C-alpha positions as semicolon CSV with decimal commas, in nm:
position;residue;x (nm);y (nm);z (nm)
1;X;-1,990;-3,727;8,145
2;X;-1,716;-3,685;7,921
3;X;-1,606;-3,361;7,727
4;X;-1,386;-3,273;7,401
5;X;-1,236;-2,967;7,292
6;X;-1,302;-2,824;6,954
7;X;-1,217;-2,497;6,777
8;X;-1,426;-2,222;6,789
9;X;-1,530;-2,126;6,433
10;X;-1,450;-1,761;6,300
11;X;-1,761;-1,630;6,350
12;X;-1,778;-1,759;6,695
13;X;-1,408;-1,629;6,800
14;X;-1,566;-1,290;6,707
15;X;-1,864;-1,307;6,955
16;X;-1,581;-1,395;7,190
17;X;-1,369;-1,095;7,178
18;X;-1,707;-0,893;7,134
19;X;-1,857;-1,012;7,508
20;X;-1,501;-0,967;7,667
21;X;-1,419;-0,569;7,523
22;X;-1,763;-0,460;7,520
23;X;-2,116;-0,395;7,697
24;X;-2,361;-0,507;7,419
25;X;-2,712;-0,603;7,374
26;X;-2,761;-0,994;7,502
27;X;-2,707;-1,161;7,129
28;X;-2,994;-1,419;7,188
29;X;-3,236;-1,614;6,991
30;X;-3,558;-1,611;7,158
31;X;-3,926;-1,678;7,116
32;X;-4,253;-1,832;7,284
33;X;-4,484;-2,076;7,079
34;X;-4,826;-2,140;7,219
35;X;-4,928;-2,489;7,191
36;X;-5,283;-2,553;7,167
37;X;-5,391;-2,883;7,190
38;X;-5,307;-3,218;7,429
39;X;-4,959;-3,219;7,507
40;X;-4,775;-3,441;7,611
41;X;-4,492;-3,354;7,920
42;X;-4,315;-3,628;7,948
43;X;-4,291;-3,727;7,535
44;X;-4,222;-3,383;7,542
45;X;-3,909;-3,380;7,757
46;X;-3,821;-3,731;7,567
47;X;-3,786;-3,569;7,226
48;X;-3,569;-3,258;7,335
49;X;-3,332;-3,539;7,457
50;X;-3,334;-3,647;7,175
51;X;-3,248;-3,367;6,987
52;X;-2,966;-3,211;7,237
53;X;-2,804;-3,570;7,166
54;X;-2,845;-3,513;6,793
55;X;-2,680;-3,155;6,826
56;X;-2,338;-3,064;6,953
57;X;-2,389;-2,706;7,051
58;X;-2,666;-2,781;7,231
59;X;-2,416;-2,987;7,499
60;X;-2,115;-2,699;7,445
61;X;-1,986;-2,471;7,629
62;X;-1,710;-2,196;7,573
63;X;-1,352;-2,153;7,781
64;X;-1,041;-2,003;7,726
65;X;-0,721;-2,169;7,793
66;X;-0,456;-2,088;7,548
67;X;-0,653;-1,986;7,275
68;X;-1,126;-1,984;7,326
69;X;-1,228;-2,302;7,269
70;X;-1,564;-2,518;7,254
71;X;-1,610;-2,816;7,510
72;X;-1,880;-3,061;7,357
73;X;-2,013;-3,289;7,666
74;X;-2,103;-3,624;7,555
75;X;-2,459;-3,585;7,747
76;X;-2,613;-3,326;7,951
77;X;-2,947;-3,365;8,130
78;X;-3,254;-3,247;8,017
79;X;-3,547;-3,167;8,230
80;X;-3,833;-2,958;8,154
81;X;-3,999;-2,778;8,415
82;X;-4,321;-2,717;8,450
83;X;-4,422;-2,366;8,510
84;X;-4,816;-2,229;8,556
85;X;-4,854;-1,897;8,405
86;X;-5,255;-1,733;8,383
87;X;-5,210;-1,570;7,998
88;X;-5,016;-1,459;7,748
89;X;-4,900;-1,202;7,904
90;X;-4,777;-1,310;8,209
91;X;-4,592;-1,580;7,940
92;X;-4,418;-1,287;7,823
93;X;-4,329;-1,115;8,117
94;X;-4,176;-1,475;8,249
95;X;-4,001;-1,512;7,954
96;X;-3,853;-1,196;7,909
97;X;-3,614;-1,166;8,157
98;X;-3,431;-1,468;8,051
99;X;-3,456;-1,342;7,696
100;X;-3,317;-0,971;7,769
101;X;-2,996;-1,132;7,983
102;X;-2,676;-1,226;7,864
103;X;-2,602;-1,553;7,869
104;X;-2,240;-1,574;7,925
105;X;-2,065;-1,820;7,683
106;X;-1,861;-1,985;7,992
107;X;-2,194;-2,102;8,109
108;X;-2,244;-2,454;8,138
109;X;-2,527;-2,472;7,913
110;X;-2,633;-2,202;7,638
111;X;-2,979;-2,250;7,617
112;X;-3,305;-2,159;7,822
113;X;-3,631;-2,362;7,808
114;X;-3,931;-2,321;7,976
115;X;-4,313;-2,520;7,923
116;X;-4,578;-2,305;8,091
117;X;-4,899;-2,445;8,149
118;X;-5,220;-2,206;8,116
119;X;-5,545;-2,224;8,279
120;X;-5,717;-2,390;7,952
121;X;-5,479;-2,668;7,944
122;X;-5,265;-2,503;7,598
123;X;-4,933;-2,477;7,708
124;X;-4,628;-2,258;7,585
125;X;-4,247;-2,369;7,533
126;X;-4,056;-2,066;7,546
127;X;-3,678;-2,080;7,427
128;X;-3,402;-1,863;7,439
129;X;-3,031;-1,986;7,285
130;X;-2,731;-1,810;7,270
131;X;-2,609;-1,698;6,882
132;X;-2,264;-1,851;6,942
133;X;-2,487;-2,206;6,908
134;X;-2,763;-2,148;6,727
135;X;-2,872;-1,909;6,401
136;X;-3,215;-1,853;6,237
137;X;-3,176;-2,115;6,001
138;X;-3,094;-2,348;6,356
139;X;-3,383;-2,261;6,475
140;X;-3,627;-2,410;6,199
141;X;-3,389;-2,742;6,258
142;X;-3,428;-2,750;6,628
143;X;-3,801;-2,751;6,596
144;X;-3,816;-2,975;6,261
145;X;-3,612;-3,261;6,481
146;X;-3,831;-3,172;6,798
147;X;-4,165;-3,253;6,588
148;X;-4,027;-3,566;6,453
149;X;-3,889;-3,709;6,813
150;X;-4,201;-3,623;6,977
151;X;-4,408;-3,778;6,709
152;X;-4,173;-4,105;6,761
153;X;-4,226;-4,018;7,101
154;X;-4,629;-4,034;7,095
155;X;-4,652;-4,323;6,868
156;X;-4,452;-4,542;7,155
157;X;-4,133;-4,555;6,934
158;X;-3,790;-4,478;7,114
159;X;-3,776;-4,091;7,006
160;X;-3,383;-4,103;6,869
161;X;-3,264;-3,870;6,575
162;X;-2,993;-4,107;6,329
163;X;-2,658;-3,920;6,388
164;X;-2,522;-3,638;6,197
165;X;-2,285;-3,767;5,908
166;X;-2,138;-3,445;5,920
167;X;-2,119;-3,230;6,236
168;X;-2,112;-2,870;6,350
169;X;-1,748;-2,963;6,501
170;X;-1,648;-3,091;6,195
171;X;-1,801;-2,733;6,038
172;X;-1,584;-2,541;6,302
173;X;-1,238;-2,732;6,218
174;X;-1,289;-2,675;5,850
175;X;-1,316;-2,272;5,905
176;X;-1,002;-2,243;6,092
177;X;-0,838;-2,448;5,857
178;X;-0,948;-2,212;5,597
179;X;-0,864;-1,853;5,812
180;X;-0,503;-2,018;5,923
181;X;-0,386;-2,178;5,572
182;X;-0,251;-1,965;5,291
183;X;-0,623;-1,901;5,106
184;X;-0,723;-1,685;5,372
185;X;-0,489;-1,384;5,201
186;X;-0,662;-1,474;4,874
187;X;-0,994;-1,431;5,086
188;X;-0,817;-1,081;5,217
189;X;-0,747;-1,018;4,884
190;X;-1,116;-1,066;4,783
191;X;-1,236;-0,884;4,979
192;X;-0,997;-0,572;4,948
193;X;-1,107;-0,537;4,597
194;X;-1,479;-0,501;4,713
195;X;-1,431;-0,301;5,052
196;X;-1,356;0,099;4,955
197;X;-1,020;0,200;5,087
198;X;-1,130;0,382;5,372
199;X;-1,411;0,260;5,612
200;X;-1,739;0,466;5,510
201;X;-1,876;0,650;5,761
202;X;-2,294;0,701;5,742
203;X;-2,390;0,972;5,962
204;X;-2,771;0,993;5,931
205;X;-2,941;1,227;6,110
206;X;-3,041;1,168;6,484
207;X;-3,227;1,275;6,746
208;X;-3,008;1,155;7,044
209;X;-2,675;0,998;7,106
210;X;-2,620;0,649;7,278
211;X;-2,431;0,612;7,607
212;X;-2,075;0,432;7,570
213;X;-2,137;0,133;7,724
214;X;-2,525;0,085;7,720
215;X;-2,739;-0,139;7,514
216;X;-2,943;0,055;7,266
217;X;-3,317;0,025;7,286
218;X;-3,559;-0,117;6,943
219;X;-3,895;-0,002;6,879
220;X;-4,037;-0,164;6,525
221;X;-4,213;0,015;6,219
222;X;-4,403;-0,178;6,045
223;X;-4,266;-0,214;5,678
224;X;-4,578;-0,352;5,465
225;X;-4,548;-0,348;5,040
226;X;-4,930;-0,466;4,945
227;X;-5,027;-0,694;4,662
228;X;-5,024;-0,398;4,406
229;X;-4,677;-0,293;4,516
230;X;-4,527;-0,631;4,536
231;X;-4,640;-0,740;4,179
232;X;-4,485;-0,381;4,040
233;X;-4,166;-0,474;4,215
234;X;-4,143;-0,798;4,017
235;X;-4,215;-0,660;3,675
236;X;-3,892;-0,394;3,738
237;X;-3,701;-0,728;3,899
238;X;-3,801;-0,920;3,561
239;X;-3,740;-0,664;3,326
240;X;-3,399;-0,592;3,484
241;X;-3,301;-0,939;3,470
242;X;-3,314;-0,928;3,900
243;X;-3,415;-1,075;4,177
244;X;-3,614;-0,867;4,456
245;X;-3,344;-0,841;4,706
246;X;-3,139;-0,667;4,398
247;X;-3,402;-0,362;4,401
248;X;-3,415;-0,392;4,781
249;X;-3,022;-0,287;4,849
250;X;-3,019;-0,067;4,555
251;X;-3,320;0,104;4,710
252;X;-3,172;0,107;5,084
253;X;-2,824;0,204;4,987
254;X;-2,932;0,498;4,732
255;X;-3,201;0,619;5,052
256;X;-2,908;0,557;5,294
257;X;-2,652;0,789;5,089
258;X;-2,910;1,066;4,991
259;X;-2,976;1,098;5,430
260;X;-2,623;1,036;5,530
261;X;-2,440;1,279;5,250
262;X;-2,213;0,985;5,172
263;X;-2,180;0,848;4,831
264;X;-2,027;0,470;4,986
265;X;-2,227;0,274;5,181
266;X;-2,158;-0,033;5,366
267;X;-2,517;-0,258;5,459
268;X;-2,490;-0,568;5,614
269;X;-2,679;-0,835;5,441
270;X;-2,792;-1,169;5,712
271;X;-2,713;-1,479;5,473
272;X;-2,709;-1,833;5,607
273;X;-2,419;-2,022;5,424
274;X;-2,545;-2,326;5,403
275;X;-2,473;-2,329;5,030
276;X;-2,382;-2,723;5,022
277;X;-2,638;-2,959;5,105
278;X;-2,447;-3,125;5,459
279;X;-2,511;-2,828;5,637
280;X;-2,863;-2,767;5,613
281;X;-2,959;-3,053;5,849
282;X;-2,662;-2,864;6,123
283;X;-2,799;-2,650;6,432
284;X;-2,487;-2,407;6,504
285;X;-2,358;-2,056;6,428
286;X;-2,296;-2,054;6,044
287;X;-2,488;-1,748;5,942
288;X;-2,313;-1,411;5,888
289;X;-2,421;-1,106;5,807
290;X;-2,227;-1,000;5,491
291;X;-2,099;-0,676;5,395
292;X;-2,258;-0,520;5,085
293;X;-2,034;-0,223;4,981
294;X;-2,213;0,046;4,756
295;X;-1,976;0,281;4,640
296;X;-1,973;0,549;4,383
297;X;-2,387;0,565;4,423
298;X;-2,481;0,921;4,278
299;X;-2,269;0,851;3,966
300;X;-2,405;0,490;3,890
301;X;-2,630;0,656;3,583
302;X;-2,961;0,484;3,497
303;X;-3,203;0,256;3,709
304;X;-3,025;-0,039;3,533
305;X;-2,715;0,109;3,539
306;X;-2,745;0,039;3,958
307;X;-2,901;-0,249;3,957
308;X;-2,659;-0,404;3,740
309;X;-2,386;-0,267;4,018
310;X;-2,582;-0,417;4,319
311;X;-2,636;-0,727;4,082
312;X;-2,243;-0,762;4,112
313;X;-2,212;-0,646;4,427
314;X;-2,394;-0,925;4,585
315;X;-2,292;-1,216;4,333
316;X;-1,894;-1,119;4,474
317;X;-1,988;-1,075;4,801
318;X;-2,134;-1,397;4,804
319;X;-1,817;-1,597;4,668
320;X;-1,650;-1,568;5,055
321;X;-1,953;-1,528;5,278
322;X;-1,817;-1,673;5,583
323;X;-1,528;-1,421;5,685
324;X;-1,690;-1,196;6,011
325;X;-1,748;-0,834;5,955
326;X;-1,507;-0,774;6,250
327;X;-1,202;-0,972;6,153
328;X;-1,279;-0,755;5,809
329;X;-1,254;-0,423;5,960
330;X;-0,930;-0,558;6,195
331;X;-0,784;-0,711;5,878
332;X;-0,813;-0,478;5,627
333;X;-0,871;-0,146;5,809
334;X;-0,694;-0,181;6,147
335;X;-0,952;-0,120;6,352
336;X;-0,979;-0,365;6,689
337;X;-1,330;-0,183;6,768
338;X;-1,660;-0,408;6,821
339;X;-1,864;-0,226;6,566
340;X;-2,165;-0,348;6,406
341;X;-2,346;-0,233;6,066
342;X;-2,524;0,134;6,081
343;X;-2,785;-0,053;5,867
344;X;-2,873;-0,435;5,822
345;X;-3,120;-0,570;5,544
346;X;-3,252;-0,910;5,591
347;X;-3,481;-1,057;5,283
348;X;-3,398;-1,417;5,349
349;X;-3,668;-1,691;5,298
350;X;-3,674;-1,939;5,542
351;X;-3,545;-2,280;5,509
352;X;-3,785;-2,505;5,356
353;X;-3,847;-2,741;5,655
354;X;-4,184;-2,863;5,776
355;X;-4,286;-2,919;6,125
356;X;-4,576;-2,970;6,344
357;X;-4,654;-3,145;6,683
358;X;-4,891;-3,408;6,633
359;X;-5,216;-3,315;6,738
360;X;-5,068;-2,941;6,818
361;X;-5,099;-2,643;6,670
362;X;-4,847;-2,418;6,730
363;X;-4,877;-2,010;6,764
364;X;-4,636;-1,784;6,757
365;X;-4,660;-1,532;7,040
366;X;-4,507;-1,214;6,924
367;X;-4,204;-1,101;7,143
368;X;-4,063;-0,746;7,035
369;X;-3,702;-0,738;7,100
370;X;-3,628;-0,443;7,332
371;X;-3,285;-0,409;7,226
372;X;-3,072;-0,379;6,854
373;X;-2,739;-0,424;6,773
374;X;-2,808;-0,198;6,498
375;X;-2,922;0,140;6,406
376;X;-3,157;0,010;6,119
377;X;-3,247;-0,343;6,103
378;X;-3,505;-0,350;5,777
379;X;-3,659;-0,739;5,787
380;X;-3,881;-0,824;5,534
381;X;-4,054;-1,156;5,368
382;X;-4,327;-1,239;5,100
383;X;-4,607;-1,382;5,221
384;X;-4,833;-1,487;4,992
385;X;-4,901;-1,215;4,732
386;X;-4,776;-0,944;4,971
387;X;-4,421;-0,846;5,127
388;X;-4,414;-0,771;5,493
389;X;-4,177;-0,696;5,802
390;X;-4,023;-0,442;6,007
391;X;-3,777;-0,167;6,069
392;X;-3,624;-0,195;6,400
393;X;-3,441;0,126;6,502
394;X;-3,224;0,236;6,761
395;X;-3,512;0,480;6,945
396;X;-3,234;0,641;7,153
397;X;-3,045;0,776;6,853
398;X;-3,366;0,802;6,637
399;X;-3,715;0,920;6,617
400;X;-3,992;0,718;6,469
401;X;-4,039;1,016;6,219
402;X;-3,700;0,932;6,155
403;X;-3,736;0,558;6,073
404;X;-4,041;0,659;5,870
405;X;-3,869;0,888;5,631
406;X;-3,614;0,657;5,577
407;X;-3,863;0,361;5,490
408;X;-4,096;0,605;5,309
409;X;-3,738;0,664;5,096
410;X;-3,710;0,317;5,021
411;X;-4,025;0,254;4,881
412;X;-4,041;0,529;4,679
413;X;-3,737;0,384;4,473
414;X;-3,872;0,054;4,520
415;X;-4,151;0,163;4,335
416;X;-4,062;0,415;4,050
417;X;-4,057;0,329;3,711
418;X;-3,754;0,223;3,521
419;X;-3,505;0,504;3,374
């Protein structure tokens, strides 16, 4: 086995510095998918071969020697283990600890997979990977490639993925390139004209106050907009020349300033960057959560009037989406603290990728994440005619009457009629 050293991108170097300074919540990717049906083990442990050789980050591992640095092996074996669990729950519960543990990024491999077997023959591949490899959008590739190799796999084909034309290495040397070359002070420069001068500070109301050094536990509200609601929401989006995630930060950030007595706001907004076709076949950490800056909210006049603003707000945030919230706040505000968003709004749709196990179906077993980085995380998604999701809080700083009030506050201006 052979290994080669590659930059870490930005995003990347930041998760770095953030596991080394501080105690935080395990930044993990992590899920269980029942698979009911006849599977098959050992076409099973065939096609994630398959794709781990497709997929640098899936053979990396981080060190530091002058500077933190990736290590891509040229192979890396991949057993599955077979594991007999009697339900769901006890799925869960074996699951879980993995899941809730930080995987340190000098560890010689940054992923966790189990296949447990139940007692009527379904079994369920549970998966946790570290976010310095792998992002949501990842995660729809990983299983995309793993349906097509074990379909290869079942039909008696060799189950090989054709080789990335462009890689996530490849990805990681163009981002330093870009932070260590003279357009990263016209990036600065963008983004000093977008940040206020002073960092915001959003003191909502609380209930408790998190221990230095301690994770801080989620609980979920469910955030539900029915048919009715939905279709009202897109006849204020139309006539206001807007999409829905337009009325969904102007709504958050005007809720957020009217609780926290703070006319800026700072929300960070999850986007994927993969923008340009190449990356969208690429498992790796490309997604960043984005800093939408409201400022000025209470004088921002009529309904259109803000929507405009947020309209703006996101189309320049946009143009430079790649540049990490924390070299921001070191870079333009001095500040060498690990600090994540107060509140984070996530109304991505998924990538459009298809995939299926052939003759599986596979079930999602829901897996509440005990912990947040955040003190709001607000998810939500259309499905079908409806939009639906949830609020994680922070329940040690926060009440769920808390988290209530402040969804209740968003819907209300979600739904009111134009000005």
């Amino acid at each position: 086995m052979t290994e080669r050293e590659v930059p870490m991108a930005p995003g990347q170097l930041e998760m770095w510095h953030a596991e080394r300074t501080t105690q935080s919540v395990p930044d993990n990717l992590y899920g269980a998918i029942r698979l009911h049906g006849r599977l098959d083990v050992k076409a099973m442990e065939r096609a994630l071969a398959a794709v781990v050789a497709r997929h640098e980050p899936l053979r990396t591992r981080m060190v530091f020697d002058s500077e933190p640095a990736q290590l891509i092996s040229d192979a890396i074996p991949c057993s599955m283990s077979l594991i007999e669990a009697a339900d769901e729950e006890e799925v869960v519960k074996l699951t879980r600890p993995d899941a809730g543990t930080q995987i340190h990024m000098d560890a010689p491999q940054l992923w966790r997979i189990k296949l447990m077997r139940l007692p009527d023959g379904d079994h369920v591949l549970g998966f946790v990977f570290h976010h310095v490899i792998m992002d949501g959008w990842s995660l729809s590739v990983f299983f995309a490639d793993l349906s097509q190799a074990y379909g290869q796999a079942m039909a008696g084909q060799d189950p090989s993925l054709a080789p990335l034309q462009y890689t996530y290495s490849d990805y990681c040397r163009e981002q330093r390139r870009l932070t260590g070359a003279e357009e990263f002070k016209d990036l600065l420069a963008h983004w000093r004209k977008l940040l206020p001068p002073a960092l915001p500070e959003l003191r909502l109301p609380r209930d408790g106050e998190r221990t230095s050094g301690t994770e801080a536990h989620g609980e979920a509200l469910d955030a539900f907009l029915d048919a009715s609601a939905t279709e009202q929401m897109e006849r204020r989006a139309r006539a206001a020349r807007c999409t829905l995630f337009t009325l969904m930060l102007d709504a958050s950030g005007a809720t957020l300033s009217e609780l926290g007595s703070t006319d800026d706001v700072i929300i960070g907004v999850p986007f994927h960057n993969r923008t340009k076709r190449h990356l969208h076949p690429l498992i790796g950490c490309l997604a960043n959560d984005v800093p939408m800056a409201l400022t000025g909210i209470s004088h921002r006049g009529t309904d259109r009037d803000r929507l405009d603003y947020a309209k703006s707000v996101t189309a320049a945030a946009l143009r430079y989406p790649t540049v990490p919230w924390q070299l921001l706040r070191r870079e333009i505000y001095g500040l060498t603290d690990v600090a994540q968003y107060t509140f984070c709004l996530n109304v991505q749709s998924p990538p459009d990728t298809a995939y299926d196990l052939v003759g599986i179906e596979m079930i999602d077993i829901p897996m509440l994440n005990e912990g947040t980085m955040f003190d709001f995380d607000l998810t939500l998604s259309r499905v079908s005619d409806h939009i639906e999701g949830d609020l994680v809080y922070a329940s040690d700083l926060y009440s769920r009457s808390r988290a209530e009030v402040l969804w209740s506050g968003i819907t209300s201006r979600l739904l009111k009629p134009a000005s």
